[in-house]
Tab-separated table of C-alpha atoms in Angstrom:
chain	number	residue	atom	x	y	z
A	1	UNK	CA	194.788	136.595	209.134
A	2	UNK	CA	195.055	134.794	205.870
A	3	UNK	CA	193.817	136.679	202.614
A	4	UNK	CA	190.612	134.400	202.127
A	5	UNK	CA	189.196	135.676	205.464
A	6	UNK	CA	186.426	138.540	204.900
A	7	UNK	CA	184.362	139.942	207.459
A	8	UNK	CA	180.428	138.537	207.447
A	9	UNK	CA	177.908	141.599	207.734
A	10	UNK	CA	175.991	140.365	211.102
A	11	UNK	CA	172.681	140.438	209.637
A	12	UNK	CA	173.460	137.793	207.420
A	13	UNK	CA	175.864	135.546	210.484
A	14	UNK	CA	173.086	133.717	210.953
A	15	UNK	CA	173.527	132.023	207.478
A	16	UNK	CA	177.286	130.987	208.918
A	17	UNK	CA	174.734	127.958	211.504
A	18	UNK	CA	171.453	128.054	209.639
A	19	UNK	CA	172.385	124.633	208.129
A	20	UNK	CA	172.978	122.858	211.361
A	21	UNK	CA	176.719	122.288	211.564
A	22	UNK	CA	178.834	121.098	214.019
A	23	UNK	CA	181.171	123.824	215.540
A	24	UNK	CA	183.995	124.269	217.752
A	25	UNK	CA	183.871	126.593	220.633
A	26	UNK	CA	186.743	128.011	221.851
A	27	UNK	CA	187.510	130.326	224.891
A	28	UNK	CA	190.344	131.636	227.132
A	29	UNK	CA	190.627	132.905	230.573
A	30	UNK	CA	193.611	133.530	232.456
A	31	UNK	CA	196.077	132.790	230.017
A	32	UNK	CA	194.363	129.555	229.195
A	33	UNK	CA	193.072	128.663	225.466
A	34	UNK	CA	190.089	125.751	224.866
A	35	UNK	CA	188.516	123.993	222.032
A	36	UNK	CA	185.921	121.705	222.394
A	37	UNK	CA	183.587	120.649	219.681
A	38	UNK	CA	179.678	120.218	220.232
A	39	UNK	CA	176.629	119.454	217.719
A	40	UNK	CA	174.191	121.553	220.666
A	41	UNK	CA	174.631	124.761	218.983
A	42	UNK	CA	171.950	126.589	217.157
A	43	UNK	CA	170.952	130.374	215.307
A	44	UNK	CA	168.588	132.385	217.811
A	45	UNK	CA	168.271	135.380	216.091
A	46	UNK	CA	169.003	137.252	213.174
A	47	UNK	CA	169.752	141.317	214.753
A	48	UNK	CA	171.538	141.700	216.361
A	49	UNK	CA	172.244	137.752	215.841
A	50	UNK	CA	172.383	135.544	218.652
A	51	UNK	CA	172.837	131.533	219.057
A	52	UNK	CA	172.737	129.132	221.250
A	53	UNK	CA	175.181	126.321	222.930
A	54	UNK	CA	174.914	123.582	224.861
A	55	UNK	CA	177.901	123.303	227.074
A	56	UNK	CA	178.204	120.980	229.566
A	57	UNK	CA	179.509	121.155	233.096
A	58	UNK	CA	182.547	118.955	233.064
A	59	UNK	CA	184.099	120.748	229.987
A	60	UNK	CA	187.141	123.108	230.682
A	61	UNK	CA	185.948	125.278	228.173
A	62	UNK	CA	182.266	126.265	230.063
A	63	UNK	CA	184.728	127.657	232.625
A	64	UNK	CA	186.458	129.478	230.572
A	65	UNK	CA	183.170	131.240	229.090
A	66	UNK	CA	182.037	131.830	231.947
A	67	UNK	CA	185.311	133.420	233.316
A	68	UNK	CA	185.593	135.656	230.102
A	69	UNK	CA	181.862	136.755	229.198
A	70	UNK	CA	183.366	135.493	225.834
A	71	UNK	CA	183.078	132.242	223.171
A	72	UNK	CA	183.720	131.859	219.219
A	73	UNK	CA	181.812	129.541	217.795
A	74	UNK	CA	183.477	128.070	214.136
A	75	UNK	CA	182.413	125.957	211.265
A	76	UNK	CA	184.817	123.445	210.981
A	77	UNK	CA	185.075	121.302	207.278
A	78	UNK	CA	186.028	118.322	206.211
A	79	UNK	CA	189.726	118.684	205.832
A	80	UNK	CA	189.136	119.224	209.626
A	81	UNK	CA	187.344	116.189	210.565
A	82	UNK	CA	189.793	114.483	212.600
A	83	UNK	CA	190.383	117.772	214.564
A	84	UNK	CA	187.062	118.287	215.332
A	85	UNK	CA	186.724	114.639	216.469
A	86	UNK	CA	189.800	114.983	218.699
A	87	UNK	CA	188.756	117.926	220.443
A	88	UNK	CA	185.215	116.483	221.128
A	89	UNK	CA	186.539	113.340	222.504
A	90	UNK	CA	189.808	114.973	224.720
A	91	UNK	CA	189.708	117.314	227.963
A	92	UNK	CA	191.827	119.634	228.582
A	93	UNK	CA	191.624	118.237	232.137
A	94	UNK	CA	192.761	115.147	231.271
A	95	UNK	CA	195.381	115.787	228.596
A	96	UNK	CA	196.580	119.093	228.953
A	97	UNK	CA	198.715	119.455	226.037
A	98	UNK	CA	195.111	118.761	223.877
A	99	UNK	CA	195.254	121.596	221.095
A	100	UNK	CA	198.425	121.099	220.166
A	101	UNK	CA	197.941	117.057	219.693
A	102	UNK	CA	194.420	117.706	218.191
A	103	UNK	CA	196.344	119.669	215.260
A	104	UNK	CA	194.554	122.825	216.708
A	105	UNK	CA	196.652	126.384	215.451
A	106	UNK	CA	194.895	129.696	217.062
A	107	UNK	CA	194.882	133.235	215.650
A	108	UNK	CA	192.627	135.905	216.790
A	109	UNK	CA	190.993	138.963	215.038
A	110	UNK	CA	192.288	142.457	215.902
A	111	UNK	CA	189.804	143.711	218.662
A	112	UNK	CA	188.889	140.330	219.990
A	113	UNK	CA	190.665	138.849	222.398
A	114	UNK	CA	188.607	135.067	221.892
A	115	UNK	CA	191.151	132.113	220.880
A	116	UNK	CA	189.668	131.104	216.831
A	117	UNK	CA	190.836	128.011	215.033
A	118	UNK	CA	193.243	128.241	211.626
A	119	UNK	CA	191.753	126.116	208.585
A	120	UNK	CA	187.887	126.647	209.652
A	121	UNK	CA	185.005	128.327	207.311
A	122	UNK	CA	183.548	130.668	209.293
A	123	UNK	CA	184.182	132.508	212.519
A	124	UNK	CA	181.393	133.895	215.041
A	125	UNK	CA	182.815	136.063	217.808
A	126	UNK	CA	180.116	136.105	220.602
A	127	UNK	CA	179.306	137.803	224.106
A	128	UNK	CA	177.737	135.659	226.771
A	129	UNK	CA	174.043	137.661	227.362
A	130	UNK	CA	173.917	136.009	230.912
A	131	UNK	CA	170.921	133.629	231.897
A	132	UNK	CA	171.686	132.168	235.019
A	133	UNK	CA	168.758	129.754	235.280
A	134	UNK	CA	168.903	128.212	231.649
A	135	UNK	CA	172.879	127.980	232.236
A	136	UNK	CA	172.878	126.133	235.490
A	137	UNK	CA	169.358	123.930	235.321
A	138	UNK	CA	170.183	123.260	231.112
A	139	UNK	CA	173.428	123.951	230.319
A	140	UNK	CA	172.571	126.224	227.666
A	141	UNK	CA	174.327	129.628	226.972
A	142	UNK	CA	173.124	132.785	224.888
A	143	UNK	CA	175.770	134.753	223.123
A	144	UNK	CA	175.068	137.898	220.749
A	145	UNK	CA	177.293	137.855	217.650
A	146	UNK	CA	179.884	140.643	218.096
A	147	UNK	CA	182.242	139.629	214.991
A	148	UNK	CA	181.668	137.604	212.331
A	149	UNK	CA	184.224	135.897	209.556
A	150	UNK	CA	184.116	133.716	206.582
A	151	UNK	CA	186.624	132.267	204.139
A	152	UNK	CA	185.800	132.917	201.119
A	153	UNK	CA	186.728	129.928	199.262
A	154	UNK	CA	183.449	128.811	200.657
A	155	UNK	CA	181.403	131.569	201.679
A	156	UNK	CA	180.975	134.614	199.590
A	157	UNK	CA	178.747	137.390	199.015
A	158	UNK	CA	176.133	136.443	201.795
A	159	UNK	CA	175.760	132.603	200.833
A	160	UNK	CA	177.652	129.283	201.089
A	161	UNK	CA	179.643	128.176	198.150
A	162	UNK	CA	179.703	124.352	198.882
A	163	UNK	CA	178.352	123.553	195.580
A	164	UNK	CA	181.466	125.322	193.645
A	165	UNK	CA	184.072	124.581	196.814
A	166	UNK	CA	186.716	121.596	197.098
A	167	UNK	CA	185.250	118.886	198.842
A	168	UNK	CA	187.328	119.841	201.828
A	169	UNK	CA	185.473	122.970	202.706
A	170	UNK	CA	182.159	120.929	203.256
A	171	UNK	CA	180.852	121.575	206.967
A	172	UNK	CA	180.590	118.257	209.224
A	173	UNK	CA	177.402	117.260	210.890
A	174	UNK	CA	177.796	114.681	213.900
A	175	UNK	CA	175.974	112.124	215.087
A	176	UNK	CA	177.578	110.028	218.000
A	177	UNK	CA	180.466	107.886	218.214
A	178	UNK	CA	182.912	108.617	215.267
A	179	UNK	CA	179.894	108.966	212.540
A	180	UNK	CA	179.675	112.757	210.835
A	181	UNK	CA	177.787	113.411	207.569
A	182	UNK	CA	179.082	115.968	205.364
A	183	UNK	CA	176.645	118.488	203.848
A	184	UNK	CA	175.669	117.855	200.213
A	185	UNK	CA	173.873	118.808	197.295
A	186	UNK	CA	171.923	122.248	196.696
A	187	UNK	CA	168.057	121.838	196.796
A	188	UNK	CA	166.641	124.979	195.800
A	189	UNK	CA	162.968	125.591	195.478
A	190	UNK	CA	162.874	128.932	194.705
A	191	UNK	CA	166.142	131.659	192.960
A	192	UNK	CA	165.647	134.440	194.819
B	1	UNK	CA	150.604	104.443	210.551
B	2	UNK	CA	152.817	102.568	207.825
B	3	UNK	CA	154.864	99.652	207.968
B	4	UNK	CA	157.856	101.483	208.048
B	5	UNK	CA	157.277	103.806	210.827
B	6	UNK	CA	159.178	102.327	213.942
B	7	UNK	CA	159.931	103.791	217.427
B	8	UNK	CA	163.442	105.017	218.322
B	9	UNK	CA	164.294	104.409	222.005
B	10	UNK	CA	163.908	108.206	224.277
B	11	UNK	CA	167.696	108.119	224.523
B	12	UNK	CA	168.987	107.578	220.773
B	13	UNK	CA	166.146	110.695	220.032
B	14	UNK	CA	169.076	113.277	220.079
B	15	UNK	CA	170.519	111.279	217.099
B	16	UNK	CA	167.485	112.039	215.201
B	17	UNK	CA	168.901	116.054	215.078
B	18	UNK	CA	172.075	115.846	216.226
B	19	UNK	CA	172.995	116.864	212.242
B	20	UNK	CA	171.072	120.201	212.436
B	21	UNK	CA	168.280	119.363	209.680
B	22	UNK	CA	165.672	122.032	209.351
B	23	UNK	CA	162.859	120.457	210.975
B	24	UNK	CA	158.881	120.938	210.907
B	25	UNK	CA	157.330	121.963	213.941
B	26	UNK	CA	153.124	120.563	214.236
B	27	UNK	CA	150.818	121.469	216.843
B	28	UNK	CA	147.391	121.152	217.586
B	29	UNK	CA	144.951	122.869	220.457
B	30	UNK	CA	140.684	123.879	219.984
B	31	UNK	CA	140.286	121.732	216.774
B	32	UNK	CA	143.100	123.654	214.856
B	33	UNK	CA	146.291	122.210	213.224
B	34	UNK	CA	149.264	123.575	211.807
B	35	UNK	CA	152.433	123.009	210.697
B	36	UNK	CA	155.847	125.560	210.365
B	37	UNK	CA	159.316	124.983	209.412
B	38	UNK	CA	161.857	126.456	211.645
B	39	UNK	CA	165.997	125.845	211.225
B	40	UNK	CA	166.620	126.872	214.646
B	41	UNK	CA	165.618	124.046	216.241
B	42	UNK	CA	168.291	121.500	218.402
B	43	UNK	CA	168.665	118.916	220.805
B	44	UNK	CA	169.695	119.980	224.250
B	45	UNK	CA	169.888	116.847	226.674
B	46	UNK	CA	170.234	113.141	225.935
B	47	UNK	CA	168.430	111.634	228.647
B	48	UNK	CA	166.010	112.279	229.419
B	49	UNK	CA	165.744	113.826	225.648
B	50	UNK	CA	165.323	117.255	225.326
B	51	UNK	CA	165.128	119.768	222.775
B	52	UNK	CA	164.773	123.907	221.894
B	53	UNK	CA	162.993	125.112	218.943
B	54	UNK	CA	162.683	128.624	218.162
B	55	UNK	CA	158.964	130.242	217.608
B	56	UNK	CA	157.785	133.249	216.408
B	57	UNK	CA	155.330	135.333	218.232
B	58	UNK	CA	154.132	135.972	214.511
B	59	UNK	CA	153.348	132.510	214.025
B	60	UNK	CA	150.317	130.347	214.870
B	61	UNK	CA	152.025	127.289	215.499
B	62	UNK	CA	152.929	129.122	218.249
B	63	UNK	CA	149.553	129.792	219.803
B	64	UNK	CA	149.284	126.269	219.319
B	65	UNK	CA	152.184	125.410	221.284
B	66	UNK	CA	151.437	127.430	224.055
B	67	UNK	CA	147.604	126.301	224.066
B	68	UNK	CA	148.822	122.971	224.281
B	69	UNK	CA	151.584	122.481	226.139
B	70	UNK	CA	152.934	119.980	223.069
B	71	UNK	CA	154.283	120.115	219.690
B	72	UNK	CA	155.928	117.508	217.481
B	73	UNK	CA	159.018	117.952	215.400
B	74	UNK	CA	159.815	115.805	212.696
B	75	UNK	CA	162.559	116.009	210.097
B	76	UNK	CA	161.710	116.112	206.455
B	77	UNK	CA	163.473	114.712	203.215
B	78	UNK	CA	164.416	116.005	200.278
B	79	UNK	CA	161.264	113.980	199.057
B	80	UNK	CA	159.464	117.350	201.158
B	81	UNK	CA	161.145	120.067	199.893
B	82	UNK	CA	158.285	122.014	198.457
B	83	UNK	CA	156.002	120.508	201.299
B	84	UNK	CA	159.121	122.177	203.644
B	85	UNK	CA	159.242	125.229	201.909
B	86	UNK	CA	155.489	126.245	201.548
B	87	UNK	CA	154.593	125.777	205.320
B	88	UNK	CA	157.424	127.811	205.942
B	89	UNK	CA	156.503	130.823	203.895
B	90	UNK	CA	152.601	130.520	204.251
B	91	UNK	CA	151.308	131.706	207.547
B	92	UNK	CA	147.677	130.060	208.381
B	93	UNK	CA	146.796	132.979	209.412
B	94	UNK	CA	147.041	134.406	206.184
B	95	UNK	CA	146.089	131.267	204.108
B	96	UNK	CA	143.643	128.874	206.171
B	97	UNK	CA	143.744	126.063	203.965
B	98	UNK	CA	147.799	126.214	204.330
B	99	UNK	CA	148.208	122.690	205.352
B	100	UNK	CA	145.731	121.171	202.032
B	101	UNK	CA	147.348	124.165	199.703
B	102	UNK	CA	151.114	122.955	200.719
B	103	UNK	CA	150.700	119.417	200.269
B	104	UNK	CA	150.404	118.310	203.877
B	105	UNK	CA	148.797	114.857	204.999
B	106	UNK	CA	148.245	114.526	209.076
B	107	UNK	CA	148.332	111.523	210.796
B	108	UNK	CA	148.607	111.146	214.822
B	109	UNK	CA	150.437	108.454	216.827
B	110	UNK	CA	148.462	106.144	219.334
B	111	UNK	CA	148.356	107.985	223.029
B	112	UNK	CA	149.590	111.377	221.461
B	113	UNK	CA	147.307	114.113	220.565
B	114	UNK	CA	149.982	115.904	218.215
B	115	UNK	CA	149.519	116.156	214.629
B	116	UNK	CA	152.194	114.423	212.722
B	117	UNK	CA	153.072	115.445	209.102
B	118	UNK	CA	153.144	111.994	207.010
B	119	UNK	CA	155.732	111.043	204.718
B	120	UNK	CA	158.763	112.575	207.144
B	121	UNK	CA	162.034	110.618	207.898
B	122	UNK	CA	161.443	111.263	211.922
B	123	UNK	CA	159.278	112.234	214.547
B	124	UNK	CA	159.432	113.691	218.164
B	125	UNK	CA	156.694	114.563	220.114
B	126	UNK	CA	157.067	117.276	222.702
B	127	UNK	CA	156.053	118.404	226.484
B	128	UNK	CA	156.683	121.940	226.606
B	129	UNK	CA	158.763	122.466	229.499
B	130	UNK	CA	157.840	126.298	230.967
B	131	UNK	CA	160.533	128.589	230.777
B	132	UNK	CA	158.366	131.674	230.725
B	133	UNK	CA	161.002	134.057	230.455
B	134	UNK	CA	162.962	132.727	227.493
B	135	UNK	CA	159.922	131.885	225.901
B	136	UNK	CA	159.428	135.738	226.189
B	137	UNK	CA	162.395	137.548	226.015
B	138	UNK	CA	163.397	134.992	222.694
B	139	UNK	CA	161.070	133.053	221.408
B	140	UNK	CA	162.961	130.111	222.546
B	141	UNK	CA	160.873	126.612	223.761
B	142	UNK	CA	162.124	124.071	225.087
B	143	UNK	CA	160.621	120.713	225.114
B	144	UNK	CA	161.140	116.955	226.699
B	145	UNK	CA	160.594	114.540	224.137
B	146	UNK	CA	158.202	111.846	225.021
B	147	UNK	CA	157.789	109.761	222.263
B	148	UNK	CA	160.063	109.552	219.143
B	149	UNK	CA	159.711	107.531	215.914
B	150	UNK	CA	161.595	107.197	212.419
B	151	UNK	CA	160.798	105.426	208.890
B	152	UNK	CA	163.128	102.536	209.177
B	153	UNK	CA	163.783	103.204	204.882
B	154	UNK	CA	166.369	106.049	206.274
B	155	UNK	CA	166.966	105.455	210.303
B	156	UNK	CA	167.262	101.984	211.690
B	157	UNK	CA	169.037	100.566	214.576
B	158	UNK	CA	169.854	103.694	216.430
B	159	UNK	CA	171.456	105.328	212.801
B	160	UNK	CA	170.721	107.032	209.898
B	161	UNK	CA	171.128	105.379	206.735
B	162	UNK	CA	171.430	108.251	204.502
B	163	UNK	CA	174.157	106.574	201.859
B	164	UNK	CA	171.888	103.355	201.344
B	165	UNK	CA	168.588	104.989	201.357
B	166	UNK	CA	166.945	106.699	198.118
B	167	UNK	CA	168.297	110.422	197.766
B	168	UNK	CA	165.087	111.689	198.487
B	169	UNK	CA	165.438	110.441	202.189
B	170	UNK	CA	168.181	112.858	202.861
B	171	UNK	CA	167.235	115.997	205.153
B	172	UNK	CA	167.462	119.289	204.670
B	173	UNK	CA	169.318	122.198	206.109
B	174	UNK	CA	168.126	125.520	205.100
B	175	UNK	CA	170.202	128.419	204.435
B	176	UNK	CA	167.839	131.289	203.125
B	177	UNK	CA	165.140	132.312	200.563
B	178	UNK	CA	164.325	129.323	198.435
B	179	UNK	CA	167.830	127.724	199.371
B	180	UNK	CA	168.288	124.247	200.896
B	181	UNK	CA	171.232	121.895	201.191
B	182	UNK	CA	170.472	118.202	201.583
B	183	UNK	CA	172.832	116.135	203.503
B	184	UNK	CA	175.814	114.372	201.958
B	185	UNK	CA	178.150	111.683	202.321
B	186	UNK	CA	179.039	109.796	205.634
B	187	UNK	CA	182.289	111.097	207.279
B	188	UNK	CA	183.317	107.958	210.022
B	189	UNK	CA	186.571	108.825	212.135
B	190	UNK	CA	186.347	105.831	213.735
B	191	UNK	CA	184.155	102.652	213.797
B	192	UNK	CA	182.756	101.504	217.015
């Protein structure tokens, strides 16, 4: 674990999606490690935190959740644009050496045994709360926020930092094809 | 409805959140409107279009909702941000002249009894789909979107324009308290 990674207290993960980003999700079950990416992914609640994700049934990595009980979702940033387009375009069914040609490098957190991607802004460890009927007739999945991490080059102290940041660090928002937005300017109504 | 307004085909809808903007959420049922901001609000299908939106048993949007069977989400611009912030933070229930008081002007589309909130970037009316449980156990509704509609100024052809339009087109993605981001710059991988 680099020295810019600081735990996030999990009252305040919800701040790591609140913005809409895209994420990665990763997994692993049986000694196999996924990324995908996926825009479907939403806060639920703030304590304890839960979010939503829309995972679809031809992706290795729903398997993998549901073998494990387990996902991380991840902010990815600009500097990790192409990444995050690679891994939301490529199956691991289909090319099988895909993390390693996407320019993905895992780590994981002492204590959590859920694959996270190197060079991301933020880190949400979750626990599948299971939902049978929303998972099979939807595709959607519940997880409760077990562990939560932010580098703090861009998140500090409870709040984004994308205002003060390298451009790098600003998170990606899809919208089809090859066509992200990166998040911009503060707008603040109100110091508080 | 203005000369700008134009309808976006049911299966380019997801586009119209696919970045995560903090949307508004407008219902109507017994003669009574409102209007709330949520953040946790995403698409969920493509075709056809779905989408979740979380709702407060607090709120009376809500009520309305669940009265109705419909609601309508549309996705403001920095051009809204007080508008955005105000119905978010003001409860009709405490304030009943929320919608005057925060600047709101309702208009409805031909066919669809669902207030709309004028001057937004996009629109997305809603057919609750009944998921009684999850509606229960966490506030989470999820709707199939039956009609859809953006200002061409900022979404034309299937895309948003964000870097040609006026600045105060660009949504917003809300983080906490009085804090907002508006979207940035376009990020293309790949052209197609």
């Amino acid at each position: 674990m680099n020295e810019h990674i600081a735990p996030v207290a999990l009252e305040r993960a919800y701040r790591l999606l609140n913005h809409g980003p895209t994420v990665l999700v990763s997994a692993s079950h049986g000694g196999v490690d996924n990324v995908m990416a996926a825009a479907w992914s939403c806060a639920l609640d703030f304590a304890p935190p839960k979010v939503t994700v829309v995972l679809d049934k031809a992706t290795r990595t729903r398997a993998l959740v549901e073998g494990s009980g387990h996902f991380a979702l991840q902010v990815p940033n600009l500097g990790q644009l192409e990444l995050t387009y690679q891994v939301g375009t490529r199956s691991l069914v289909d090319v099988p050496d895909k993390l390693a040609e996407s320019g993905v490098e895992l780590f994981r957190m002492d204590g959590f045994d859920v694959p996270l991607v190197a060079g991301s802004s933020a880190w949400l460890v979750c626990k599948v709360i299971p939902e049978p009927h929303i998972q099979q007739t939807y595709d959607l999945f519940i997880g409760e926020v077990v562990g939560a991490w932010a580098d703090t080059r861009v998140f500090k102290d409870g709040h984004w930092r994308f205002e003060e940041a390298e451009d790098r660090w600003r998170s990606l928002h899809y919208i089809a094809g090859g066509h992200f937005y990166a998040i911009g300017e503060a707008a603040v109504v109100r110091e508080d």
